[in-house]
């Protein structure tokens, strides 16, 4: 009941003080310009200025050398966000002692928050609201955390942070400051690497909250960013697309062999969703998520297996003087329809007596010639694509189809029947 009441009160506070500026939950990665500078903690003077400001507003004094050096290092090495730093100062022993020593009133305490997070004194309407909300028993940890949340996530604080080159972060009262900091850094990382820009306040807040509460995970969040309207509008080449995936999901630049492998899959028609699937299920991305303390998650996306087999087939075709094969969405539909049909009626003819290529004609594919290889097996036979290709290459008729130089389009369909039998279809066409 306590958590429910707090959430309801906080939602009212956020609306009243216009802390949250988001009006939809599906557009956060589609806002702002992609030309915004990427956040980097590199300006030593700005870091020092921000930390000094924190000391003066909260503690009312200049920083001491040891503490000043420590906090500047924490900020510069990205172990804490601006919001996390504010939490450490406001809930630290020295500031809490200052409240008692100076017999601070709720008005003075709230004014300190306005000065720190909004860089101004409070307006009467806002101050009256907060004083009334905090009440006579305002000097409790629970009440002070609620006030803190109402200010630390605000757009005004984001503007202050940006002026100092700081990452605002996000604070959720149901998690530790360390968890809040880590998740905010992960969220900002997605914005910067995938979209190439800093987060906006509403987006940072939304995605951090989604991760903290388990409403989303690393894989689902990465998918949203990598296939958002904003990302698509960047119109990146395949190489640029892959480079961002390497940086975001493997935390490194692409190696030449790996980059060429993924490019070869895309050249034969592998969709970006299938390529993305290979990255978010990687060991490297699992390690990244573990580092930030979030669930990696898993997505049901197309596999690159069939495209890798077409790449391998193309190597054999090239050695035999045949042109490369590529697949298309319509070719894939053709293969998917046919594999469904042969699971019921195993033949190059369909149940209505028409030939296999009638499917391609019905789909509107303009082809001058076509061929089909089919296979089925169970109990360890013909269950992998490698087994199927080996069988086809060892069969004169099937091999002839695979290497025929007139074909330039191909697609592979796979289906597992109710009895466990695995069915395969390869359709080839001259387009």
GROMACS .gro file of C-alpha atoms in nm:
model
  431
    1UNK     CA    1   0.000   0.000   0.000
    2UNK     CA    2   0.288   0.234   0.079
    3UNK     CA    3   0.442   0.191  -0.268
    4UNK     CA    4   0.106   0.237  -0.442
    5UNK     CA    5   0.030   0.555  -0.247
    6UNK     CA    6   0.374   0.696  -0.314
    7UNK     CA    7   0.350   0.628  -0.686
    8UNK     CA    8   0.012   0.798  -0.704
    9UNK     CA    9   0.132   1.103  -0.509
   10UNK     CA   10   0.444   1.132  -0.720
   11UNK     CA   11   0.246   1.117  -1.042
   12UNK     CA   12   0.036   1.411  -0.920
   13UNK     CA   13   0.348   1.601  -0.820
   14UNK     CA   14   0.509   1.548  -1.160
   15UNK     CA   15   0.203   1.673  -1.346
   16UNK     CA   16   0.166   1.979  -1.121
   17UNK     CA   17   0.528   2.090  -1.144
   18UNK     CA   18   0.556   1.997  -1.514
   19UNK     CA   19   0.849   1.775  -1.435
   20UNK     CA   20   0.763   1.519  -1.703
   21UNK     CA   21   0.719   1.652  -2.053
   22UNK     CA   22   0.643   1.323  -2.229
   23UNK     CA   23   0.305   1.280  -2.390
   24UNK     CA   24   0.347   0.936  -2.544
   25UNK     CA   25   0.547   0.626  -2.471
   26UNK     CA   26   0.644   0.522  -2.821
   27UNK     CA   27   0.808   0.831  -2.963
   28UNK     CA   28   1.093   0.899  -2.724
   29UNK     CA   29   1.359   0.772  -2.961
   30UNK     CA   30   1.207   0.968  -3.248
   31UNK     CA   31   1.248   1.320  -3.108
   32UNK     CA   32   1.512   1.591  -3.135
   33UNK     CA   33   1.783   1.641  -3.392
   34UNK     CA   34   2.035   1.371  -3.472
   35UNK     CA   35   2.295   1.649  -3.501
   36UNK     CA   36   2.315   1.709  -3.125
   37UNK     CA   37   2.669   1.666  -2.990
   38UNK     CA   38   2.750   1.336  -2.824
   39UNK     CA   39   2.788   1.366  -2.447
   40UNK     CA   40   3.150   1.346  -2.339
   41UNK     CA   41   3.294   1.425  -1.999
   42UNK     CA   42   3.611   1.587  -2.126
   43UNK     CA   43   3.607   1.951  -2.010
   44UNK     CA   44   3.787   1.954  -1.676
   45UNK     CA   45   3.687   2.311  -1.596
   46UNK     CA   46   3.319   2.234  -1.645
   47UNK     CA   47   3.337   1.929  -1.422
   48UNK     CA   48   3.508   2.131  -1.154
   49UNK     CA   49   3.251   2.408  -1.194
   50UNK     CA   50   2.962   2.166  -1.152
   51UNK     CA   51   3.110   2.000  -0.844
   52UNK     CA   52   3.193   2.339  -0.691
   53UNK     CA   53   2.835   2.453  -0.750
   54UNK     CA   54   2.713   2.139  -0.571
   55UNK     CA   55   2.926   2.219  -0.265
   56UNK     CA   56   2.821   2.583  -0.245
   57UNK     CA   57   2.446   2.532  -0.284
   58UNK     CA   58   2.405   2.226  -0.063
   59UNK     CA   59   2.684   2.268   0.194
   60UNK     CA   60   2.722   2.644   0.179
   61UNK     CA   61   3.100   2.632   0.144
   62UNK     CA   62   3.390   2.586  -0.094
   63UNK     CA   63   3.503   2.227  -0.158
   64UNK     CA   64   3.785   2.067   0.042
   65UNK     CA   65   4.073   1.935  -0.178
   66UNK     CA   66   4.031   1.560  -0.114
   67UNK     CA   67   3.653   1.551  -0.155
   68UNK     CA   68   3.668   1.780  -0.456
   69UNK     CA   69   3.925   1.561  -0.630
   70UNK     CA   70   3.726   1.245  -0.551
   71UNK     CA   71   3.395   1.371  -0.690
   72UNK     CA   72   3.554   1.524  -1.001
   73UNK     CA   73   3.716   1.187  -1.073
   74UNK     CA   74   3.387   1.000  -1.020
   75UNK     CA   75   3.218   1.232  -1.270
   76UNK     CA   76   3.496   1.232  -1.530
   77UNK     CA   77   3.521   0.852  -1.528
   78UNK     CA   78   3.142   0.821  -1.564
   79UNK     CA   79   3.086   0.635  -1.241
   80UNK     CA   80   2.815   0.879  -1.136
   81UNK     CA   81   2.559   1.102  -1.304
   82UNK     CA   82   2.467   1.459  -1.211
   83UNK     CA   83   2.154   1.331  -1.037
   84UNK     CA   84   2.354   1.069  -0.851
   85UNK     CA   85   2.599   1.333  -0.735
   86UNK     CA   86   2.312   1.552  -0.612
   87UNK     CA   87   2.174   1.257  -0.415
   88UNK     CA   88   2.509   1.197  -0.244
   89UNK     CA   89   2.528   1.561  -0.135
   90UNK     CA   90   2.166   1.611  -0.029
   91UNK     CA   91   2.145   1.286   0.166
   92UNK     CA   92   2.502   1.296   0.292
   93UNK     CA   93   2.582   1.339   0.660
   94UNK     CA   94   2.709   1.697   0.628
   95UNK     CA   95   2.396   1.836   0.465
   96UNK     CA   96   2.168   1.644   0.698
   97UNK     CA   97   2.362   1.790   0.995
   98UNK     CA   98   2.327   2.135   0.840
   99UNK     CA   99   1.947   2.098   0.846
  100UNK     CA  100   1.960   2.040   1.222
  101UNK     CA  101   2.233   2.292   1.302
  102UNK     CA  102   2.069   2.579   1.111
  103UNK     CA  103   1.719   2.475   1.218
  104UNK     CA  104   1.625   2.474   0.852
  105UNK     CA  105   1.256   2.518   0.770
  106UNK     CA  106   1.075   2.330   0.496
  107UNK     CA  107   1.069   2.655   0.295
  108UNK     CA  108   1.447   2.685   0.317
  109UNK     CA  109   1.492   2.315   0.236
  110UNK     CA  110   1.265   2.340  -0.070
  111UNK     CA  111   1.433   2.665  -0.179
  112UNK     CA  112   1.767   2.481  -0.178
  113UNK     CA  113   1.619   2.231  -0.425
  114UNK     CA  114   1.496   2.511  -0.650
  115UNK     CA  115   1.843   2.669  -0.644
  116UNK     CA  116   2.019   2.340  -0.711
  117UNK     CA  117   1.793   2.185  -0.972
  118UNK     CA  118   1.632   2.489  -1.137
  119UNK     CA  119   1.895   2.759  -1.078
  120UNK     CA  120   1.639   3.001  -0.935
  121UNK     CA  121   1.435   3.088  -0.631
  122UNK     CA  122   1.088   2.932  -0.611
  123UNK     CA  123   0.778   3.104  -0.746
  124UNK     CA  124   0.503   3.146  -0.487
  125UNK     CA  125   0.259   2.896  -0.640
  126UNK     CA  126   0.521   2.622  -0.665
  127UNK     CA  127   0.661   2.689  -0.321
  128UNK     CA  128   0.316   2.687  -0.161
  129UNK     CA  129   0.242   2.353  -0.325
  130UNK     CA  130   0.561   2.188  -0.204
  131UNK     CA  131   0.535   2.330   0.149
  132UNK     CA  132   0.178   2.201   0.171
  133UNK     CA  133   0.273   1.865   0.031
  134UNK     CA  134   0.574   1.813   0.259
  135UNK     CA  135   0.370   1.912   0.567
  136UNK     CA  136   0.489   1.952   0.924
  137UNK     CA  137   0.673   1.619   0.922
  138UNK     CA  138   0.879   1.712   0.616
  139UNK     CA  139   1.215   1.620   0.772
  140UNK     CA  140   1.189   1.246   0.712
  141UNK     CA  141   1.388   1.040   0.464
  142UNK     CA  142   1.074   0.929   0.280
  143UNK     CA  143   0.940   1.284   0.236
  144UNK     CA  144   1.278   1.420   0.132
  145UNK     CA  145   1.320   1.146  -0.128
  146UNK     CA  146   0.981   1.231  -0.276
  147UNK     CA  147   1.084   1.597  -0.303
  148UNK     CA  148   1.417   1.494  -0.455
  149UNK     CA  149   1.244   1.288  -0.726
  150UNK     CA  150   1.022   1.586  -0.809
  151UNK     CA  151   1.327   1.797  -0.897
  152UNK     CA  152   1.612   1.572  -1.008
  153UNK     CA  153   1.427   1.439  -1.315
  154UNK     CA  154   1.317   1.783  -1.435
  155UNK     CA  155   1.390   1.944  -1.774
  156UNK     CA  156   1.528   2.246  -1.585
  157UNK     CA  157   1.795   2.030  -1.425
  158UNK     CA  158   1.873   1.878  -1.762
  159UNK     CA  159   1.941   2.226  -1.901
  160UNK     CA  160   2.181   2.294  -1.613
  161UNK     CA  161   2.354   1.962  -1.668
  162UNK     CA  162   2.394   2.025  -2.039
  163UNK     CA  163   2.550   2.365  -1.974
  164UNK     CA  164   2.820   2.185  -1.773
  165UNK     CA  165   2.849   1.890  -2.012
  166UNK     CA  166   2.700   1.655  -1.754
  167UNK     CA  167   2.467   1.357  -1.793
  168UNK     CA  168   2.151   1.430  -1.594
  169UNK     CA  169   2.067   1.071  -1.509
  170UNK     CA  170   1.738   0.957  -1.361
  171UNK     CA  171   1.633   0.874  -1.008
  172UNK     CA  172   1.373   0.617  -0.906
  173UNK     CA  173   1.293   0.602  -0.532
  174UNK     CA  174   1.252   0.223  -0.532
  175UNK     CA  175   1.611   0.150  -0.635
  176UNK     CA  176   1.953   0.234  -0.498
  177UNK     CA  177   2.145   0.538  -0.625
  178UNK     CA  178   2.397   0.298  -0.779
  179UNK     CA  179   2.124   0.120  -0.974
  180UNK     CA  180   1.975   0.448  -1.090
  181UNK     CA  181   2.313   0.571  -1.207
  182UNK     CA  182   2.400   0.250  -1.391
  183UNK     CA  183   2.067   0.230  -1.576
  184UNK     CA  184   2.080   0.597  -1.672
  185UNK     CA  185   2.428   0.546  -1.817
  186UNK     CA  186   2.307   0.243  -2.014
  187UNK     CA  187   2.015   0.446  -2.151
  188UNK     CA  188   2.236   0.738  -2.247
  189UNK     CA  189   2.474   0.494  -2.414
  190UNK     CA  190   2.191   0.374  -2.641
  191UNK     CA  191   2.104   0.729  -2.740
  192UNK     CA  192   2.461   0.825  -2.816
  193UNK     CA  193   2.582   0.515  -2.999
  194UNK     CA  194   2.268   0.421  -3.192
  195UNK     CA  195   2.108   0.760  -3.254
  196UNK     CA  196   2.427   0.965  -3.235
  197UNK     CA  197   2.290   1.226  -2.995
  198UNK     CA  198   2.225   1.308  -2.632
  199UNK     CA  199   1.901   1.197  -2.470
  200UNK     CA  200   1.613   1.435  -2.409
  201UNK     CA  201   1.487   1.456  -2.050
  202UNK     CA  202   1.157   1.276  -2.115
  203UNK     CA  203   1.324   0.996  -2.310
  204UNK     CA  204   1.597   0.938  -2.054
  205UNK     CA  205   1.336   0.928  -1.779
  206UNK     CA  206   1.104   0.694  -1.966
  207UNK     CA  207   1.360   0.434  -2.074
  208UNK     CA  208   1.544   0.433  -1.741
  209UNK     CA  209   1.215   0.375  -1.561
  210UNK     CA  210   1.125   0.096  -1.805
  211UNK     CA  211   1.454  -0.082  -1.735
  212UNK     CA  212   1.447  -0.027  -1.359
  213UNK     CA  213   1.097  -0.168  -1.324
  214UNK     CA  214   1.159  -0.462  -1.556
  215UNK     CA  215   0.902  -0.345  -1.811
  216UNK     CA  216   1.165  -0.382  -2.081
  217UNK     CA  217   1.511  -0.532  -2.119
  218UNK     CA  218   1.830  -0.457  -2.308
  219UNK     CA  219   1.733  -0.648  -2.622
  220UNK     CA  220   1.386  -0.493  -2.655
  221UNK     CA  221   1.521  -0.144  -2.588
  222UNK     CA  222   1.798  -0.192  -2.844
  223UNK     CA  223   1.544  -0.309  -3.102
  224UNK     CA  224   1.330   0.000  -3.047
  225UNK     CA  225   1.625   0.233  -3.098
  226UNK     CA  226   1.781   0.046  -3.392
  227UNK     CA  227   1.453   0.034  -3.584
  228UNK     CA  228   1.302   0.363  -3.475
  229UNK     CA  229   1.188   0.621  -3.727
  230UNK     CA  230   1.470   0.849  -3.619
  231UNK     CA  231   1.733   0.583  -3.680
  232UNK     CA  232   1.589   0.489  -4.018
  233UNK     CA  233   1.590   0.856  -4.117
  234UNK     CA  234   1.967   0.857  -4.076
  235UNK     CA  235   1.978   0.643  -4.393
  236UNK     CA  236   2.297   0.465  -4.290
  237UNK     CA  237   2.477   0.236  -4.533
  238UNK     CA  238   2.506  -0.132  -4.441
  239UNK     CA  239   2.863  -0.073  -4.323
  240UNK     CA  240   2.760   0.224  -4.107
  241UNK     CA  241   2.466   0.024  -3.968
  242UNK     CA  242   2.695  -0.263  -3.871
  243UNK     CA  243   2.952  -0.030  -3.717
  244UNK     CA  244   2.689   0.111  -3.480
  245UNK     CA  245   2.576  -0.241  -3.389
  246UNK     CA  246   2.934  -0.338  -3.305
  247UNK     CA  247   2.976  -0.031  -3.085
  248UNK     CA  248   2.639  -0.064  -2.910
  249UNK     CA  249   2.618  -0.440  -2.864
  250UNK     CA  250   2.981  -0.554  -2.862
  251UNK     CA  251   3.147  -0.240  -2.721
  252UNK     CA  252   3.414  -0.231  -2.990
  253UNK     CA  253   3.493  -0.135  -3.346
  254UNK     CA  254   3.422  -0.402  -3.610
  255UNK     CA  255   3.701  -0.639  -3.706
  256UNK     CA  256   3.756  -0.681  -4.079
  257UNK     CA  257   3.658  -1.049  -4.100
  258UNK     CA  258   3.345  -1.003  -3.891
  259UNK     CA  259   3.240  -0.694  -4.084
  260UNK     CA  260   3.285  -0.868  -4.418
  261UNK     CA  261   3.086  -1.169  -4.295
  262UNK     CA  262   2.785  -0.958  -4.197
  263UNK     CA  263   2.810  -0.755  -4.517
  264UNK     CA  264   2.809  -1.075  -4.723
  265UNK     CA  265   2.483  -1.180  -4.556
  266UNK     CA  266   2.325  -0.844  -4.628
  267UNK     CA  267   2.441  -0.857  -4.989
  268UNK     CA  268   2.242  -1.176  -5.047
  269UNK     CA  269   1.931  -1.024  -4.892
  270UNK     CA  270   1.951  -1.082  -4.516
  271UNK     CA  271   1.723  -0.819  -4.354
  272UNK     CA  272   1.861  -0.589  -4.090
  273UNK     CA  273   1.637  -0.755  -3.830
  274UNK     CA  274   1.822  -1.085  -3.885
  275UNK     CA  275   2.160  -0.914  -3.856
  276UNK     CA  276   2.046  -0.735  -3.540
  277UNK     CA  277   1.936  -1.071  -3.399
  278UNK     CA  278   2.294  -1.195  -3.417
  279UNK     CA  279   2.423  -0.902  -3.215
  280UNK     CA  280   2.171  -0.883  -2.932
  281UNK     CA  281   2.209  -1.253  -2.856
  282UNK     CA  282   2.588  -1.230  -2.848
  283UNK     CA  283   2.805  -1.303  -2.545
  284UNK     CA  284   2.944  -0.950  -2.568
  285UNK     CA  285   2.602  -0.788  -2.527
  286UNK     CA  286   2.522  -1.023  -2.241
  287UNK     CA  287   2.837  -0.898  -2.068
  288UNK     CA  288   2.742  -0.534  -2.132
  289UNK     CA  289   2.398  -0.586  -1.977
  290UNK     CA  290   2.549  -0.763  -1.678
  291UNK     CA  291   2.789  -0.474  -1.633
  292UNK     CA  292   2.499  -0.228  -1.606
  293UNK     CA  293   2.285  -0.462  -1.397
  294UNK     CA  294   1.998  -0.520  -1.641
  295UNK     CA  295   1.838  -0.820  -1.806
  296UNK     CA  296   1.960  -0.882  -2.159
  297UNK     CA  297   1.637  -1.044  -2.274
  298UNK     CA  298   1.572  -1.230  -2.598
  299UNK     CA  299   1.376  -1.158  -2.916
  300UNK     CA  300   1.209  -1.381  -3.172
  301UNK     CA  301   1.366  -1.244  -3.491
  302UNK     CA  302   1.469  -1.395  -3.826
  303UNK     CA  303   1.783  -1.606  -3.826
  304UNK     CA  304   2.080  -1.550  -4.055
  305UNK     CA  305   2.128  -1.925  -4.109
  306UNK     CA  306   1.956  -1.948  -4.446
  307UNK     CA  307   2.144  -1.643  -4.573
  308UNK     CA  308   2.476  -1.787  -4.459
  309UNK     CA  309   2.400  -2.100  -4.661
  310UNK     CA  310   2.329  -1.888  -4.967
  311UNK     CA  311   2.662  -1.714  -4.910
  312UNK     CA  312   2.835  -2.053  -4.895
  313UNK     CA  313   2.648  -2.165  -5.206
  314UNK     CA  314   2.760  -1.849  -5.384
  315UNK     CA  315   3.123  -1.937  -5.314
  316UNK     CA  316   3.071  -2.273  -5.487
  317UNK     CA  317   2.881  -2.108  -5.772
  318UNK     CA  318   3.156  -1.850  -5.816
  319UNK     CA  319   3.417  -2.126  -5.839
  320UNK     CA  320   3.204  -2.281  -6.114
  321UNK     CA  321   3.159  -1.954  -6.301
  322UNK     CA  322   2.799  -1.897  -6.194
  323UNK     CA  323   2.668  -1.556  -6.075
  324UNK     CA  324   2.575  -1.492  -5.714
  325UNK     CA  325   2.226  -1.558  -5.583
  326UNK     CA  326   2.031  -1.307  -5.376
  327UNK     CA  327   1.697  -1.336  -5.204
  328UNK     CA  328   1.407  -1.093  -5.178
  329UNK     CA  329   1.094  -1.067  -4.965
  330UNK     CA  330   0.880  -1.209  -5.245
  331UNK     CA  331   1.122  -1.495  -5.308
  332UNK     CA  332   1.111  -1.575  -4.937
  333UNK     CA  333   0.731  -1.577  -4.945
  334UNK     CA  334   0.748  -1.819  -5.236
  335UNK     CA  335   0.976  -2.054  -5.039
  336UNK     CA  336   0.764  -2.026  -4.722
  337UNK     CA  337   0.442  -2.109  -4.908
  338UNK     CA  338   0.602  -2.403  -5.084
  339UNK     CA  339   0.752  -2.556  -4.769
  340UNK     CA  340   0.409  -2.538  -4.608
  341UNK     CA  341   0.260  -2.713  -4.911
  342UNK     CA  342   0.517  -2.993  -4.929
  343UNK     CA  343   0.461  -3.070  -4.560
  344UNK     CA  344   0.113  -3.182  -4.670
  345UNK     CA  345   0.183  -3.300  -5.025
  346UNK     CA  346   0.551  -3.386  -5.084
  347UNK     CA  347   0.591  -3.317  -5.455
  348UNK     CA  348   0.705  -3.052  -5.701
  349UNK     CA  349   0.338  -3.042  -5.800
  350UNK     CA  350   0.077  -2.887  -5.579
  351UNK     CA  351  -0.242  -3.058  -5.464
  352UNK     CA  352  -0.442  -2.875  -5.732
  353UNK     CA  353  -0.215  -3.018  -6.004
  354UNK     CA  354  -0.028  -2.695  -6.079
  355UNK     CA  355   0.353  -2.684  -6.064
  356UNK     CA  356   0.556  -2.537  -5.779
  357UNK     CA  357   0.634  -2.220  -5.980
  358UNK     CA  358   0.267  -2.123  -5.994
  359UNK     CA  359   0.324  -1.980  -5.644
  360UNK     CA  360   0.586  -1.741  -5.780
  361UNK     CA  361   0.354  -1.634  -6.060
  362UNK     CA  362   0.070  -1.571  -5.815
  363UNK     CA  363   0.303  -1.352  -5.609
  364UNK     CA  364   0.379  -1.140  -5.914
  365UNK     CA  365   0.745  -1.242  -5.945
  366UNK     CA  366   0.870  -1.182  -6.298
  367UNK     CA  367   1.092  -1.480  -6.378
  368UNK     CA  368   1.200  -1.641  -6.704
  369UNK     CA  369   1.306  -1.975  -6.557
  370UNK     CA  370   1.287  -2.148  -6.218
  371UNK     CA  371   1.382  -2.461  -6.028
  372UNK     CA  372   1.300  -2.620  -5.694
  373UNK     CA  373   1.482  -2.855  -5.459
  374UNK     CA  374   1.290  -3.015  -5.171
  375UNK     CA  375   1.387  -3.238  -4.881
  376UNK     CA  376   1.244  -3.387  -4.562
  377UNK     CA  377   1.380  -3.589  -4.273
  378UNK     CA  378   1.357  -3.671  -3.905
  379UNK     CA  379   1.555  -3.845  -3.633
  380UNK     CA  380   1.879  -3.668  -3.713
  381UNK     CA  381   1.837  -3.694  -4.091
  382UNK     CA  382   1.794  -3.376  -4.295
  383UNK     CA  383   1.733  -3.174  -3.980
  384UNK     CA  384   2.009  -2.919  -4.038
  385UNK     CA  385   2.057  -2.700  -4.340
  386UNK     CA  386   2.411  -2.831  -4.373
  387UNK     CA  387   2.282  -3.189  -4.404
  388UNK     CA  388   2.031  -3.082  -4.667
  389UNK     CA  389   2.288  -2.897  -4.878
  390UNK     CA  390   2.531  -3.188  -4.858
  391UNK     CA  391   2.258  -3.421  -4.982
  392UNK     CA  392   2.164  -3.187  -5.267
  393UNK     CA  393   2.525  -3.138  -5.373
  394UNK     CA  394   2.568  -3.518  -5.389
  395UNK     CA  395   2.262  -3.556  -5.613
  396UNK     CA  396   2.324  -3.483  -5.981
  397UNK     CA  397   1.985  -3.323  -6.049
  398UNK     CA  398   1.979  -3.114  -5.734
  399UNK     CA  399   2.342  -3.009  -5.781
  400UNK     CA  400   2.265  -2.897  -6.135
  401UNK     CA  401   1.993  -2.670  -6.005
  402UNK     CA  402   2.221  -2.525  -5.736
  403UNK     CA  403   2.498  -2.440  -5.980
  404UNK     CA  404   2.290  -2.345  -6.285
  405UNK     CA  405   2.432  -2.008  -6.405
  406UNK     CA  406   2.098  -1.879  -6.533
  407UNK     CA  407   1.958  -1.833  -6.181
  408UNK     CA  408   2.017  -1.512  -5.985
  409UNK     CA  409   1.747  -1.532  -5.715
  410UNK     CA  410   1.697  -1.791  -5.439
  411UNK     CA  411   1.519  -1.846  -5.109
  412UNK     CA  412   1.504  -2.126  -4.853
  413UNK     CA  413   1.198  -2.234  -4.657
  414UNK     CA  414   1.197  -2.452  -4.344
  415UNK     CA  415   0.908  -2.604  -4.149
  416UNK     CA  416   0.887  -2.859  -3.866
  417UNK     CA  417   0.581  -3.084  -3.892
  418UNK     CA  418   0.367  -3.201  -3.600
  419UNK     CA  419   0.543  -3.537  -3.605
  420UNK     CA  420   0.889  -3.376  -3.590
  421UNK     CA  421   0.969  -3.412  -3.959
  422UNK     CA  422   1.170  -3.117  -4.092
  423UNK     CA  423   1.077  -2.997  -4.441
  424UNK     CA  424   1.297  -2.787  -4.670
  425UNK     CA  425   1.237  -2.601  -4.992
  426UNK     CA  426   1.486  -2.414  -5.208
  427UNK     CA  427   1.337  -2.212  -5.493
  428UNK     CA  428   1.559  -2.059  -5.762
  429UNK     CA  429   1.464  -1.816  -6.035
  430UNK     CA  430   1.602  -1.620  -6.327
  431UNK     CA  431   1.471  -1.265  -6.289
   0.00000   0.00000   0.00000
